[in-house]
mmCIF file of C-alpha atoms and ligand atoms in Angstrom:
data_model
loop_
_atom_site.group_PDB
_atom_site.id
_atom_site.type_symbol
_atom_site.label_atom_id
_atom_site.label_comp_id
_atom_site.label_asym_id
_atom_site.label_seq_id
_atom_site.Cartn_x
_atom_site.Cartn_y
_atom_site.Cartn_z
ATOM 1 C CA MET A 1 86.457 94.521 110.879
ATOM 2 C CA SER A 2 86.671 96.688 107.774
ATOM 3 C CA GLU A 3 89.912 97.376 105.902
ATOM 4 C CA LYS A 4 89.781 100.945 107.118
ATOM 5 C CA GLU A 5 89.485 99.988 110.780
ATOM 6 C CA LYS A 6 92.335 97.524 110.474
ATOM 7 C CA LYS A 7 94.644 100.242 109.221
ATOM 8 C CA SER A 8 93.655 102.836 111.827
ATOM 9 C CA VAL A 9 96.383 103.756 114.259
ATOM 10 C CA ILE A 10 95.666 102.464 117.759
ATOM 11 C CA ILE A 11 96.941 104.547 120.645
ATOM 12 C CA ASN A 12 97.449 103.020 124.075
ATOM 13 C CA ASN A 13 99.401 105.563 126.084
ATOM 14 C CA VAL A 14 99.112 109.307 125.958
ATOM 15 C CA GLU A 15 99.739 111.794 128.708
ATOM 16 C CA LEU A 16 99.910 115.522 129.049
ATOM 17 C CA GLU A 17 103.570 115.585 130.044
ATOM 18 C CA ALA A 18 104.329 119.298 130.128
ATOM 19 C CA VAL A 19 102.463 122.582 130.172
ATOM 20 C CA ALA A 20 104.809 125.417 129.304
ATOM 21 C CA VAL A 21 104.784 129.173 128.901
ATOM 22 C CA ALA A 22 108.540 129.437 128.232
ATOM 23 C CA PRO A 23 111.418 127.210 127.019
ATOM 24 C CA ALA A 24 112.336 126.185 130.574
ATOM 25 C CA GLY A 25 109.070 124.254 130.658
ATOM 26 C CA TYR A 26 109.549 122.300 127.414
ATOM 27 C CA PRO A 27 110.292 118.588 127.781
ATOM 28 C CA GLY A 28 113.911 117.590 127.296
ATOM 29 C CA SER A 29 113.663 114.015 126.080
ATOM 30 C CA GLY A 30 114.400 114.847 122.432
ATOM 31 C CA LEU A 31 111.434 113.000 120.918
ATOM 32 C CA PRO A 32 110.145 114.366 117.591
ATOM 33 C CA GLU A 33 107.443 116.988 117.964
ATOM 34 C CA ILE A 34 104.454 117.801 115.787
ATOM 35 C CA ALA A 35 102.901 121.218 116.451
ATOM 36 C CA PHE A 36 99.343 122.265 115.724
ATOM 37 C CA VAL A 37 98.749 125.902 114.850
ATOM 38 C CA GLY A 38 95.759 127.887 113.685
ATOM 39 C CA ARG A 39 93.290 130.526 114.696
ATOM 40 C CA SER A 40 91.334 130.188 117.928
ATOM 41 C CA ASN A 41 88.398 127.806 117.695
ATOM 42 C CA VAL A 42 89.542 126.189 114.425
ATOM 43 C CA GLY A 43 89.697 122.793 116.142
ATOM 44 C CA LYS A 44 93.341 122.178 117.161
ATOM 45 C CA SER A 45 92.611 120.541 120.510
ATOM 46 C CA SER A 46 89.726 118.532 118.998
ATOM 47 C CA LEU A 47 91.973 117.287 116.210
ATOM 48 C CA ILE A 48 94.586 116.174 118.741
ATOM 49 C CA ASN A 49 91.915 114.264 120.682
ATOM 50 C CA THR A 50 90.815 112.576 117.457
ATOM 51 C CA MET A 51 94.371 111.638 116.529
ATOM 52 C CA ILE A 52 95.020 110.084 119.957
ATOM 53 C CA ASN A 53 91.551 108.549 120.289
ATOM 54 C CA ARG A 54 90.633 110.376 123.461
ATOM 55 C CA LYS A 55 87.386 112.220 123.973
ATOM 56 C CA ALA A 56 88.643 115.166 125.971
ATOM 57 C CA LEU A 57 92.275 114.829 127.052
ATOM 58 C CA ALA A 58 92.995 118.106 125.250
ATOM 59 C CA ARG A 59 90.474 120.609 126.605
ATOM 60 C CA THR A 60 88.179 122.101 123.970
ATOM 61 C CA SER A 61 85.543 124.817 124.054
ATOM 62 C CA GLN A 62 82.960 126.561 121.912
ATOM 63 C CA THR A 63 84.484 129.796 123.131
ATOM 64 C CA PRO A 64 87.724 130.829 121.378
ATOM 65 C CA GLY A 65 90.849 131.225 123.482
ATOM 66 C CA LYS A 66 90.573 127.936 125.384
ATOM 67 C CA THR A 67 94.197 126.802 125.064
ATOM 68 C CA ARG A 68 96.507 129.399 126.619
ATOM 69 C CA THR A 69 99.693 127.456 127.242
ATOM 70 C CA ILE A 70 101.946 125.184 125.183
ATOM 71 C CA ASN A 71 100.773 121.670 125.959
ATOM 72 C CA PHE A 72 103.013 118.703 125.194
ATOM 73 C CA TYR A 73 101.200 115.381 124.807
ATOM 74 C CA ASN A 74 103.534 112.408 125.001
ATOM 75 C CA VAL A 75 102.155 109.878 122.502
ATOM 76 C CA GLU A 76 103.345 106.309 123.137
ATOM 77 C CA SER A 77 106.770 107.646 124.268
ATOM 78 C CA ASP A 78 107.332 107.985 120.521
ATOM 79 C CA MET A 79 106.568 111.638 119.776
ATOM 80 C CA TYR A 80 104.933 114.733 121.205
ATOM 81 C CA PHE A 81 101.845 116.432 119.897
ATOM 82 C CA VAL A 82 102.118 120.087 120.798
ATOM 83 C CA ASP A 83 98.875 121.993 121.273
ATOM 84 C CA LEU A 84 99.336 125.744 120.961
ATOM 85 C CA PRO A 85 97.097 128.695 121.774
ATOM 86 C CA GLY A 86 95.184 129.990 118.763
ATOM 87 C CA TYR A 87 95.818 133.301 117.070
ATOM 88 C CA GLY A 88 93.410 135.927 115.782
ATOM 89 C CA TYR A 89 91.148 135.863 118.810
ATOM 90 C CA ALA A 90 89.618 139.309 118.444
ATOM 91 C CA LYS A 91 88.173 139.537 121.949
ATOM 92 C CA ALA A 92 91.425 138.775 123.740
ATOM 93 C CA PRO A 93 93.015 141.863 125.259
ATOM 94 C CA LYS A 94 95.877 143.089 123.082
ATOM 95 C CA SER A 95 98.438 142.429 125.800
ATOM 96 C CA GLU A 96 97.219 138.815 126.044
ATOM 97 C CA SER A 97 97.386 138.139 122.316
ATOM 98 C CA GLN A 98 100.850 139.693 122.138
ATOM 99 C CA LYS A 99 101.951 137.427 124.964
ATOM 100 C CA TRP A 100 100.561 134.335 123.210
ATOM 101 C CA GLY A 101 102.091 135.457 119.913
ATOM 102 C CA GLN A 102 105.535 135.768 121.496
ATOM 103 C CA MET A 103 105.129 132.462 123.285
ATOM 104 C CA ILE A 104 104.224 130.652 120.047
ATOM 105 C CA GLU A 105 106.940 132.374 118.035
ATOM 106 C CA LYS A 106 109.604 131.541 120.587
ATOM 107 C CA TYR A 107 108.591 127.898 120.517
ATOM 108 C CA LEU A 108 108.407 127.652 116.722
ATOM 109 C CA LEU A 109 111.772 129.332 116.217
ATOM 110 C CA ASN A 110 113.812 127.457 118.804
ATOM 111 C CA ARG A 111 112.884 123.835 118.652
ATOM 112 C CA PRO A 112 115.233 121.522 116.756
ATOM 113 C CA THR A 113 113.029 118.504 117.495
ATOM 114 C CA LEU A 114 110.005 120.130 115.842
ATOM 115 C CA CYS A 115 109.667 118.069 112.669
ATOM 116 C CA ALA A 116 106.339 119.184 111.222
ATOM 117 C CA ILE A 117 103.709 121.819 111.656
ATOM 118 C CA ILE A 118 100.060 121.179 111.036
ATOM 119 C CA LEU A 119 98.325 124.420 110.078
ATOM 120 C CA LEU A 120 94.592 124.157 110.644
ATOM 121 C CA ILE A 121 92.140 126.073 108.482
ATOM 122 C CA ASP A 122 88.343 125.845 108.796
ATOM 123 C CA ILE A 123 87.246 124.200 105.557
ATOM 124 C CA ARG A 124 84.201 126.477 105.326
ATOM 125 C CA HIS A 125 86.107 129.741 105.242
ATOM 126 C CA GLU A 126 88.581 131.492 103.039
ATOM 127 C CA PRO A 127 91.930 131.769 104.882
ATOM 128 C CA SER A 128 92.150 134.975 106.925
ATOM 129 C CA LYS A 129 94.943 137.531 106.746
ATOM 130 C CA HIS A 130 96.368 135.914 109.895
ATOM 131 C CA ASP A 131 96.294 132.460 108.284
ATOM 132 C CA VAL A 132 98.162 133.711 105.230
ATOM 133 C CA GLN A 133 100.721 135.490 107.446
ATOM 134 C CA MET A 134 101.250 132.342 109.473
ATOM 135 C CA TYR A 135 101.632 130.187 106.365
ATOM 136 C CA GLU A 136 104.150 132.576 104.816
ATOM 137 C CA TRP A 137 106.060 132.958 108.064
ATOM 138 C CA LEU A 138 106.358 129.174 108.472
ATOM 139 C CA LYS A 139 107.449 128.772 104.846
ATOM 140 C CA HIS A 140 110.007 131.514 105.303
ATOM 141 C CA TYR A 141 111.571 129.571 108.173
ATOM 142 C CA GLY A 142 111.680 126.461 106.007
ATOM 143 C CA TYR A 143 109.124 124.348 107.811
ATOM 144 C CA ASP A 144 107.303 121.445 106.246
ATOM 145 C CA ILE A 145 103.664 122.437 106.561
ATOM 146 C CA ILE A 146 100.664 120.195 106.409
ATOM 147 C CA ILE A 147 97.297 121.882 106.100
ATOM 148 C CA ALA A 148 94.402 120.230 107.906
ATOM 149 C CA ALA A 149 91.105 121.633 106.620
ATOM 150 C CA THR A 150 88.921 121.166 109.703
ATOM 151 C CA LYS A 151 85.202 120.665 110.378
ATOM 152 C CA GLN A 152 84.682 118.850 107.099
ATOM 153 C CA ASP A 153 81.488 117.316 108.496
ATOM 154 C CA LYS A 154 79.886 120.755 108.375
ATOM 155 C CA LEU A 155 80.111 120.845 104.578
ATOM 156 C CA ALA A 156 78.039 118.973 102.009
ATOM 157 C CA LYS A 157 80.186 116.353 100.253
ATOM 158 C CA ASN A 158 80.049 118.156 96.896
ATOM 159 C CA LYS A 159 81.367 121.359 98.508
ATOM 160 C CA VAL A 160 84.586 119.792 99.792
ATOM 161 C CA LYS A 161 86.580 120.019 96.557
ATOM 162 C CA PRO A 162 85.673 123.636 95.778
ATOM 163 C CA SER A 163 86.400 124.635 99.382
ATOM 164 C CA VAL A 164 89.794 122.955 99.257
ATOM 165 C CA SER A 165 90.570 124.966 96.099
ATOM 166 C CA VAL A 166 89.602 128.203 97.856
ATOM 167 C CA ILE A 167 91.997 127.403 100.715
ATOM 168 C CA ALA A 168 94.806 126.388 98.345
ATOM 169 C CA LYS A 169 94.402 129.603 96.381
ATOM 170 C CA GLY A 170 93.974 131.817 99.459
ATOM 171 C CA LEU A 171 97.170 130.549 101.083
ATOM 172 C CA GLY A 172 99.078 130.273 97.817
ATOM 173 C CA LEU A 173 99.883 126.584 98.402
ATOM 174 C CA LYS A 174 102.824 125.118 96.525
ATOM 175 C CA ALA A 175 102.781 121.794 94.671
ATOM 176 C CA ASP A 176 104.588 119.990 97.498
ATOM 177 C CA ASP A 177 102.260 121.236 100.245
ATOM 178 C CA VAL A 178 99.896 118.636 101.629
ATOM 179 C CA LEU A 179 96.249 119.440 102.423
ATOM 180 C CA ILE A 180 94.066 116.947 104.267
ATOM 181 C CA PRO A 181 90.326 117.530 104.835
ATOM 182 C CA PHE A 182 89.631 116.530 108.442
ATOM 183 C CA SER A 183 86.711 116.053 110.793
ATOM 184 C CA SER A 184 86.879 115.449 114.512
ATOM 185 C CA GLU A 185 83.249 114.350 114.362
ATOM 186 C CA THR A 186 83.575 111.623 111.711
ATOM 187 C CA LYS A 187 87.370 111.047 111.998
ATOM 188 C CA GLU A 188 87.665 111.694 108.269
ATOM 189 C CA GLY A 189 91.311 112.398 107.450
ATOM 190 C CA ARG A 190 92.695 110.767 110.616
ATOM 191 C CA ASP A 191 94.468 107.911 108.837
ATOM 192 C CA ALA A 192 95.884 110.219 106.164
ATOM 193 C CA LEU A 193 97.196 112.655 108.765
ATOM 194 C CA TRP A 194 98.740 109.863 110.845
ATOM 195 C CA GLU A 195 100.565 108.619 107.779
ATOM 196 C CA VAL A 196 102.128 112.026 107.144
ATOM 197 C CA VAL A 197 102.915 112.619 110.829
ATOM 198 C CA LYS A 198 104.694 109.259 111.179
ATOM 199 C CA ALA A 199 106.724 109.871 108.030
ATOM 200 C CA LYS A 200 107.862 113.279 109.322
ATOM 201 C CA ALA A 201 108.799 111.892 112.748
ATOM 202 C CA ASN A 202 110.733 109.037 111.159
ATOM 203 C CA ARG A 203 112.572 111.444 108.919
ATOM 204 C CA LEU A 204 113.721 113.406 111.971
ATOM 205 C CA ARG A 205 114.876 110.151 113.544
ATOM 206 C CA GLY A 206 116.767 109.345 110.384
ATOM 207 C CA ILE A 207 114.497 106.481 109.360
ATOM 208 C CA GLU A 208 113.464 107.084 105.763
ATOM 209 C CA GLY A 209 110.613 105.508 103.847
ATOM 210 C CA GLU A 210 108.768 103.772 106.693
HETATM 211 P P1 GTP B 1 91.658 127.443 120.996
HETATM 212 O O1 GTP B 1 92.199 126.526 122.046
HETATM 213 O O2 GTP B 1 90.748 128.462 121.546
HETATM 214 O O3 GTP B 1 92.740 128.030 120.140
HETATM 215 O O4 GTP B 1 90.701 126.572 120.005
HETATM 216 P P2 GTP B 1 90.981 125.184 119.262
HETATM 217 O O5 GTP B 1 91.552 125.463 117.918
HETATM 218 O O6 GTP B 1 91.765 124.265 120.131
HETATM 219 O O7 GTP B 1 89.496 124.625 119.026
HETATM 220 P P3 GTP B 1 88.726 123.446 119.822
HETATM 221 O O8 GTP B 1 89.315 122.122 119.502
HETATM 222 O O9 GTP B 1 88.584 123.837 121.247
HETATM 223 O O10 GTP B 1 87.309 123.476 119.064
HETATM 224 C C1 GTP B 1 86.505 124.644 118.997
HETATM 225 C C2 GTP B 1 85.051 124.246 118.749
HETATM 226 O O11 GTP B 1 84.904 123.648 117.448
HETATM 227 C C3 GTP B 1 84.504 123.220 119.752
HETATM 228 O O12 GTP B 1 83.168 123.547 120.036
HETATM 229 C C4 GTP B 1 84.589 121.903 118.983
HETATM 230 O O13 GTP B 1 83.622 120.958 119.398
HETATM 231 C C5 GTP B 1 84.319 122.358 117.545
HETATM 232 N N1 GTP B 1 84.956 121.469 116.555
HETATM 233 C C6 GTP B 1 86.274 121.200 116.461
HETATM 234 N N2 GTP B 1 86.528 120.354 115.441
HETATM 235 C C7 GTP B 1 85.327 120.073 114.867
HETATM 236 C C8 GTP B 1 84.931 119.251 113.756
HETATM 237 O O14 GTP B 1 85.717 118.599 113.073
HETATM 238 N N3 GTP B 1 83.585 119.233 113.465
HETATM 239 C C9 GTP B 1 82.673 119.950 114.167
HETATM 240 N N4 GTP B 1 81.397 119.866 113.780
HETATM 241 N N5 GTP B 1 83.013 120.722 115.228
HETATM 242 C C10 GTP B 1 84.329 120.792 115.571
HETATM 243 MG MG1 MG B 2 92.697 124.550 121.924
#
């Protein structure tokens, strides 16, 4: 077994514990939560599957607008991964996207156990107006944000660094923001993201420096 494999986080128990459209449907156990936000089709559900080592527990699709509810995945009874509907899905009827927007906003603004937000940006594209708005909105509310630059496998290796710079500049990232290139195909970035996620969850639990 290689060094890398030895260090990889092994997940034994994950279940989709709650599917919510409003606060009454959120789980009440008080475990730390990590939320995944980003435009439709950027790879949120795929990234969750990669993190929990499941092929298709979170439903994915080539067609944007697949995830339409707030889905709480209980990971090892230790934390929740929260899969959210994407934003910026141009073909969704306006009433639908407003509904999703309100649903996401309500969740993000009223969740004391939410300890980190992973903002996903497609590594191949400059951040959109929506991405920048989301980043600034999250910063404004004081959230720790981790950027996952998705679909890294679709880029040539020598294009990764310049693309990361474009994203950093487009969003106006600050020195303490973390950006992790990620691929659900190759699992690149999985270990790095797990490390950050565990640190954030432990901080919420009051366990520093684990
Ligand atoms: P919504 O639920 O609609 O908001 O989308 P989502 O952000 O959850 O995206 P999803 O995970 O469903 O992925 C969208 C498409 O991108 C699917 O066809 C995935 O197979 C593909 N995809 C996601 N991540 C990667 C990746 O890292 N590499 C490649 N090559 N394809 C990816
Ligand atoms: Mg999804």
